[in-house]
Phi, psi and omega in degrees: 000148180244132172234116188226148176235142176218154175267128185258344180066018180181269187236189179285358180299329179293350182274007180302348174304329180299317179291319180289334177302318183299325179285320183285320183229075189294347180244024181239125177283148183209147166239123179247125178254139173240131185241133176219114185054244179257000180275141178231125176247148178212147175232141180232128179237131176230113179301147182305319181298319180289317180300314181292319184284333188235004183055035176266118181245137181299317182295323177289325181297310181292333178295337181290336183235351187298327179298325180295337181255005186047046189273148168261125182211165178196166179160190181226196184303318189260343182209136175213154178210165178185178177209151179200202178216160179121061181304328180297338179275354187302321178302317179289322178300312180298319179299313180295319180297316179294315181299317180299313180297315181299319179298316182287328186266009178296000000 
């Protein structure tokens, strides 16, 4: 699983890496965070093969950290996205995202 953060300098458009990730690593689940000032955007992709084999769902994955960002988010098993604020919470957000993935992918 990949958990990544990038600075976008504006909006969530810089997070398009999430879509290209699916093409580059089709069997790797990922949460990509984009940070701009205090705004945090995120996209979560879970390939169907990974979701079925490990019960890893994108909507459940973002639910593990969305409260820390007061985020509005939505999605389904294979894709979820959202946005919130609280850059200071990012170390804990990243930790929770990684722990959730590691637990599911054991």
